[in-house]
Coordinates of C-alpha atoms and ligand atoms in Angstrom, one line a residue:
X1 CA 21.8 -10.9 5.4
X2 CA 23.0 -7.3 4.0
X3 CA 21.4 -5.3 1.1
X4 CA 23.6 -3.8 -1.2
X5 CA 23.8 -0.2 0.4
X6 CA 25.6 1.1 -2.6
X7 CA 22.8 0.2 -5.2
X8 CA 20.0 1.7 -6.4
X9 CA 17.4 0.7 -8.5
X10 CA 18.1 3.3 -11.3
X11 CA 14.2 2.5 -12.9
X12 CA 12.5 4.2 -9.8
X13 CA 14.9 7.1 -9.4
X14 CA 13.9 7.8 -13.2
X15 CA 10.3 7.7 -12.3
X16 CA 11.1 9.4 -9.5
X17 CA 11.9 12.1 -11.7
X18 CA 9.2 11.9 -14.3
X19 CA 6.1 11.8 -11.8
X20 CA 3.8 15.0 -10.7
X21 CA 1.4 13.3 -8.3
X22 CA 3.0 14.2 -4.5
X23 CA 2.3 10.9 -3.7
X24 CA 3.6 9.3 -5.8
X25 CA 6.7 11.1 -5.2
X26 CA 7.2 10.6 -1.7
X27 CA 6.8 6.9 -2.1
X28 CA 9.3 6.4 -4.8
X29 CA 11.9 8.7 -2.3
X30 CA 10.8 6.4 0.6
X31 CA 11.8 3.5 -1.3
X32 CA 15.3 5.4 -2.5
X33 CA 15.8 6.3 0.6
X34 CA 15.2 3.8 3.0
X35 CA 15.8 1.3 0.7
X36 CA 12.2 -0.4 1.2
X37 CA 9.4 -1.4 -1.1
X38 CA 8.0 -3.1 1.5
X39 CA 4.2 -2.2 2.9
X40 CA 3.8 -3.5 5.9
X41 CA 0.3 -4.5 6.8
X42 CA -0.6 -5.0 10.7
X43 CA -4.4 -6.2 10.8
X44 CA -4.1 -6.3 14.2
X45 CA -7.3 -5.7 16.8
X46 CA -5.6 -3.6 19.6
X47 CA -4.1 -0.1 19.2
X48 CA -1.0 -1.2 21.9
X49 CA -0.1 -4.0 19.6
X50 CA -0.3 -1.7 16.2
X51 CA 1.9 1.0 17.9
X52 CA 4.4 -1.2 19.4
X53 CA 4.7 -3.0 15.6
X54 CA 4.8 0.3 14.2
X55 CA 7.4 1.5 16.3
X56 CA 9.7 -1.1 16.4
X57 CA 9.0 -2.7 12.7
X58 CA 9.0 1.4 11.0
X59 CA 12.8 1.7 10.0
X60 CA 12.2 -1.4 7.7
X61 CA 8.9 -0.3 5.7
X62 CA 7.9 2.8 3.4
X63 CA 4.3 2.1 3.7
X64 CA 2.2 1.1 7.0
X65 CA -1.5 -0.6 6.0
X66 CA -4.2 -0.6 8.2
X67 CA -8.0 -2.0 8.3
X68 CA -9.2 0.9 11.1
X69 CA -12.6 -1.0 11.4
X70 CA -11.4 -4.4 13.1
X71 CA -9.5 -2.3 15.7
X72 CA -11.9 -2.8 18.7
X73 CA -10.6 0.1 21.1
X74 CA -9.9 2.9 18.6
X75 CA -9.4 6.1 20.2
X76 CA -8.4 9.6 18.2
X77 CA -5.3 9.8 20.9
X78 CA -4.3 6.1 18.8
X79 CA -4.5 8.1 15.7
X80 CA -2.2 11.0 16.7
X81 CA 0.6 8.3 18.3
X82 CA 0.2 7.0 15.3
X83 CA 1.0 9.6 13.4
X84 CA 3.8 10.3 15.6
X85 CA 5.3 7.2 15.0
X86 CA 4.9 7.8 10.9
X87 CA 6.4 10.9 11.5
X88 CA 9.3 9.4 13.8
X89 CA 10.0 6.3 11.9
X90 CA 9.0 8.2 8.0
X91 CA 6.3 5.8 6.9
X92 CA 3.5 6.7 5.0
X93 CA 0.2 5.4 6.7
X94 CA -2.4 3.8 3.9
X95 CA -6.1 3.2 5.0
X96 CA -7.1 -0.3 3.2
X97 CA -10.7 0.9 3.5
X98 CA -12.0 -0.3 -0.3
X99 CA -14.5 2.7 -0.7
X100 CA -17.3 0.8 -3.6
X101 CA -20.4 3.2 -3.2
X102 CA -22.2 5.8 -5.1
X103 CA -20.0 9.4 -4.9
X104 CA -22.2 10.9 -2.1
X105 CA -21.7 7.8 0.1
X106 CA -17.5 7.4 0.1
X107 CA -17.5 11.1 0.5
X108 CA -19.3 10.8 3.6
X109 CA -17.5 7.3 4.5
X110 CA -13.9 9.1 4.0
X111 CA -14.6 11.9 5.8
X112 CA -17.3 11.5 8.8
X113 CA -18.4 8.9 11.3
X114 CA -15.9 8.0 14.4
X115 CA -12.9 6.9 11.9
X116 CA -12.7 10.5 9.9
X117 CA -10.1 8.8 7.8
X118 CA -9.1 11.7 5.7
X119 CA -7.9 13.4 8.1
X120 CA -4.9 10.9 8.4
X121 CA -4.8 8.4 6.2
X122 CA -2.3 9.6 3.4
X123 CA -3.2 7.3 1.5
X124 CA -6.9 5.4 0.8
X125 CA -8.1 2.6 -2.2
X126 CA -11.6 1.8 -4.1
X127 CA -13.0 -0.3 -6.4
X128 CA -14.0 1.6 -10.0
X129 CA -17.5 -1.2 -9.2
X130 CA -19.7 1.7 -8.7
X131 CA -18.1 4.2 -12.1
X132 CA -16.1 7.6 -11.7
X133 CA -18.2 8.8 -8.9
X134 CA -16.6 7.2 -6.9
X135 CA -13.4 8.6 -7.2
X136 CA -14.7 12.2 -7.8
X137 CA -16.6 11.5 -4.9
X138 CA -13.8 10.6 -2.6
X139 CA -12.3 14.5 -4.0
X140 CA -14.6 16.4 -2.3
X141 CA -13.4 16.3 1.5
X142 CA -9.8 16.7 0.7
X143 CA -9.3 20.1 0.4
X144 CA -6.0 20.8 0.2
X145 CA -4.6 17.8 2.3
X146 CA -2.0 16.0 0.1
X147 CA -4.1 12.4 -0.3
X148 CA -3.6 9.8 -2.9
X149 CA -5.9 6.7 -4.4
X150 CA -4.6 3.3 -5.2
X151 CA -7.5 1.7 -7.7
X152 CA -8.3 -1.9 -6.5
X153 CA -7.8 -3.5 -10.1
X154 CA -6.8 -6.9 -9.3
X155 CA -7.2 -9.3 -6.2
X156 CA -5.3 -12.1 -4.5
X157 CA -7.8 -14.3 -3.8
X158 CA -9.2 -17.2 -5.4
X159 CA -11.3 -16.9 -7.7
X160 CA -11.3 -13.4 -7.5
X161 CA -13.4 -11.4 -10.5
X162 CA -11.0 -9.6 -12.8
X163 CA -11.8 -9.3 -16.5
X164 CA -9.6 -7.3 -19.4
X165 CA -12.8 -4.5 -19.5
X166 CA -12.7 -3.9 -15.8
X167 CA -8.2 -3.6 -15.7
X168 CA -9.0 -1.3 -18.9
X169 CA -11.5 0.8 -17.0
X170 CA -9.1 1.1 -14.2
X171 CA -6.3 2.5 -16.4
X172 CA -8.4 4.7 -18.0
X173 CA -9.9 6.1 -14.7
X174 CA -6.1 6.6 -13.2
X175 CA -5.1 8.7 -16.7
X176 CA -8.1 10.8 -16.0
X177 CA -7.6 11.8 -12.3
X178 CA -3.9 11.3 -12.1
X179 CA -3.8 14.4 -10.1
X180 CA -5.3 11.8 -7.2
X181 CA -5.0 8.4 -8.6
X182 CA -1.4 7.5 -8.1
X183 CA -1.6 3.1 -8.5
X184 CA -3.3 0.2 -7.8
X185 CA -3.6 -2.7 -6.1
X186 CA -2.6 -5.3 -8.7
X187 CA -1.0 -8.6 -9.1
X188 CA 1.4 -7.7 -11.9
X189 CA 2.4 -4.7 -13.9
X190 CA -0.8 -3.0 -15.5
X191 CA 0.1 0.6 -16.1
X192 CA 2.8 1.7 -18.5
X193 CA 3.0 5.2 -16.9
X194 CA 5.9 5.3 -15.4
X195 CA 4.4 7.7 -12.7
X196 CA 2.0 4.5 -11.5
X197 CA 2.8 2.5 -8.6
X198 CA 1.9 -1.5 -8.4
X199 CA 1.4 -2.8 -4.8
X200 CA 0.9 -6.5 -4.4
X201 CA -0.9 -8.6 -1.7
X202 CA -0.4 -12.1 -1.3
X203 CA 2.9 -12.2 -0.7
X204 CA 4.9 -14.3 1.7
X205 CA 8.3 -15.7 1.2
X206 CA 6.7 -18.8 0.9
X207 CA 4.2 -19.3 -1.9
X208 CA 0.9 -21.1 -0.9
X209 CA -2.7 -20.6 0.0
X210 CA -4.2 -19.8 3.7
X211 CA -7.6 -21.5 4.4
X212 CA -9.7 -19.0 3.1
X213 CA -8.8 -18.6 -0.5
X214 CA -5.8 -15.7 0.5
X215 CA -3.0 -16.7 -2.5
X216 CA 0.7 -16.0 -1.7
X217 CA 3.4 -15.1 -4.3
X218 CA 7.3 -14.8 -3.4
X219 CA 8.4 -11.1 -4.1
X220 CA 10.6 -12.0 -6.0
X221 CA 7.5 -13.2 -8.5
X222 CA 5.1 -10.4 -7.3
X223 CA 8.4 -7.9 -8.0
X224 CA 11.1 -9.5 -10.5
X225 CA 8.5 -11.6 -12.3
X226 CA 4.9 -9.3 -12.5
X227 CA 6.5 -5.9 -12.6
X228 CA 4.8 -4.6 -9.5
X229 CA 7.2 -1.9 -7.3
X230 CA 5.7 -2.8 -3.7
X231 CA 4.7 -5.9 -1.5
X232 CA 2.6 -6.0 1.2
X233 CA 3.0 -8.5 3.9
X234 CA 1.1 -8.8 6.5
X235 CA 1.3 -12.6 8.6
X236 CA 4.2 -13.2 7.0
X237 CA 5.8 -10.9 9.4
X238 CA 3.1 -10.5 12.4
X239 CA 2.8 -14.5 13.0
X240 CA 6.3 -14.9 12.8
X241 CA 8.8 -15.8 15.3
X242 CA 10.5 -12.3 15.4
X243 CA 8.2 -10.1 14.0
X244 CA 11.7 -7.8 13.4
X245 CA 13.7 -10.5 11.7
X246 CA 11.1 -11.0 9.5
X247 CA 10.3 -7.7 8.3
X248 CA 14.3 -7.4 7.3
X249 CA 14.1 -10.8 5.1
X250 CA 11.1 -9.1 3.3
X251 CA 12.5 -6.1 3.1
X252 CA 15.6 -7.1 2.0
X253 CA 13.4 -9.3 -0.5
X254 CA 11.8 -6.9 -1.8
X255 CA 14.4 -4.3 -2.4
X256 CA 17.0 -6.8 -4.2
X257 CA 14.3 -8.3 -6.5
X258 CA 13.8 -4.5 -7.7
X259 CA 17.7 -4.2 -8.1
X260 CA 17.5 -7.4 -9.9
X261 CA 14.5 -5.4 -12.5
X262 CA 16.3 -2.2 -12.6
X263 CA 20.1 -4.4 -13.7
X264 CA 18.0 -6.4 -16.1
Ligands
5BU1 P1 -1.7 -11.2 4.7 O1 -1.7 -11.4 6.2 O2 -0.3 -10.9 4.1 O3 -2.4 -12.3 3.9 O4 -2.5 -9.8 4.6 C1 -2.8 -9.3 3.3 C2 -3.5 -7.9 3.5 O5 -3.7 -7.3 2.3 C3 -4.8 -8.0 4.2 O6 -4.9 -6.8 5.0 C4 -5.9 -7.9 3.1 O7 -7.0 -7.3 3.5 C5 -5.1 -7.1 2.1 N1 -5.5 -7.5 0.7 C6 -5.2 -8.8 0.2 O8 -4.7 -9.7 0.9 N2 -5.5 -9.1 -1.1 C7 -6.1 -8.2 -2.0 O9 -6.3 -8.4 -3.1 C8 -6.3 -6.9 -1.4 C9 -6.0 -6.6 -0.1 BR1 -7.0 -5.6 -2.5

């Protein structure tokens, strides 16, 4: 197993080049660089377990994803090793948090109670449910932190509620506050900015179903086949064998299925 270290998909180099938002940039470089459009998710309950996955699992990922509110002994000290790791091992950390509230609310959700998740969570999603608000709520406590939003337009699960009116309001929300709004959390390709990123859950190498209505794609589908630029993969890598192995096979996955767009 050996990616093609000479190639690079030429696509995300050009939108690379064409996009403003800062996030958006350093994503597409972490994908050039380390050769990774993989997002690794570890919804894992102890902060030992997250770190040591971090650590060892980092040179293979661009993104790590994390659900801070199932971890059950958070401590800030976890959130600055953390962001030493990030810093080691150059992954971007995204908060899967799914802010749906009035403005006021995910302001106050983003930046207060024990988790204060803008202060490290480069990256952070919502649902468009509740209108604009809620993304020109989730402005306020920024300042001038460098923070991007992935919308949540489509899910992975079954029966999941997506309608042409509510992907339509979602592109029309990311044109409108594309200074923040930098993707979305999709199943296919939605946007045709080039400066909008796709990231895909439900992916295994595998495709199939868990028992409670979670739907996997390859990614070669979710990538080659749907247009999306990033999977995340979470048990298909922490339940397996080798947690390490694994992450390369999706990794390598990933990043030839977007050589495979870019030749095409
Ligand atoms: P899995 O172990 O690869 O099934 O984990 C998928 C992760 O992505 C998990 O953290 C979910 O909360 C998250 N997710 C998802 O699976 N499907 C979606 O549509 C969205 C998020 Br949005």
């Amino acid at each position: 197993m050996k990616l093609k270290t000479l190639e690079i998909p030429l696509e995300i180099q050009n939108r690379l080049n064409l996009c403003k938002n800062t996030l958006a940039k350093k994503c597409f470089s972490l994908i050039l660089e380390k050769k990774s459009n993989l997002v690794l998710t570890l919804d894992l309950t102890q902060t030992q377990d997250i770190l040591e996955q971090a650590d060892s699992l980092g040179p293979y990922i661009s993104i790590l994803k994390l659900h801070v509110d199932i971890i059950e002994d958070f401590t800030c000290e976890f959130i600055n090793n953390l962001k030493s790791i990030a810093l080691k091992q150059q992954f971007l950390i995204f908060e899967d948090r799914k802010f749906t509230d009035i403005g006021n609310t995910v302001a106050m959700q983003y930046e207060k109670g024990i988790y204060h998740i803008v202060e490290w969570a480069d990256i952070v999603n919502c649902s468009v449910l509740p209108g604009e608000g809620v993304i020109t709520g989730l402005k306020k406590p920024i300042n001038n932190r460098e923070r991007g939003l992935l919308l949540l337009a489509q899910m992975s699960s079954k029966g999941a509620f997506t309608s042409p009116d509510f992907i339509k309001k979602n592109l029309e929300l990311s044109e409108r506050h594309a200074d923040f709004v930098f993707g979305f959390i999709c199943q296919e390709k939605l946007s045709n900015n080039p400066a909008m990123i796709h990231m895909t859950p439900g992916v295994k190498l595998k495709e199939g179903e868990d028992k409670l209505g979670q739907q996997y794609n390859t990614p070669e589908k979710a990538i080659f086949e749907r247009g999306s630029d990033m999977i995340i993969v979470g048990r298909g890598i922490t339940e397996s064998n080798s947690p390490e192995f694994a992450a390369k096979e999706y990794q390598l996955a990933g990043y030839e299925a977007l050589l495979k767009r870019s030749e095409g």
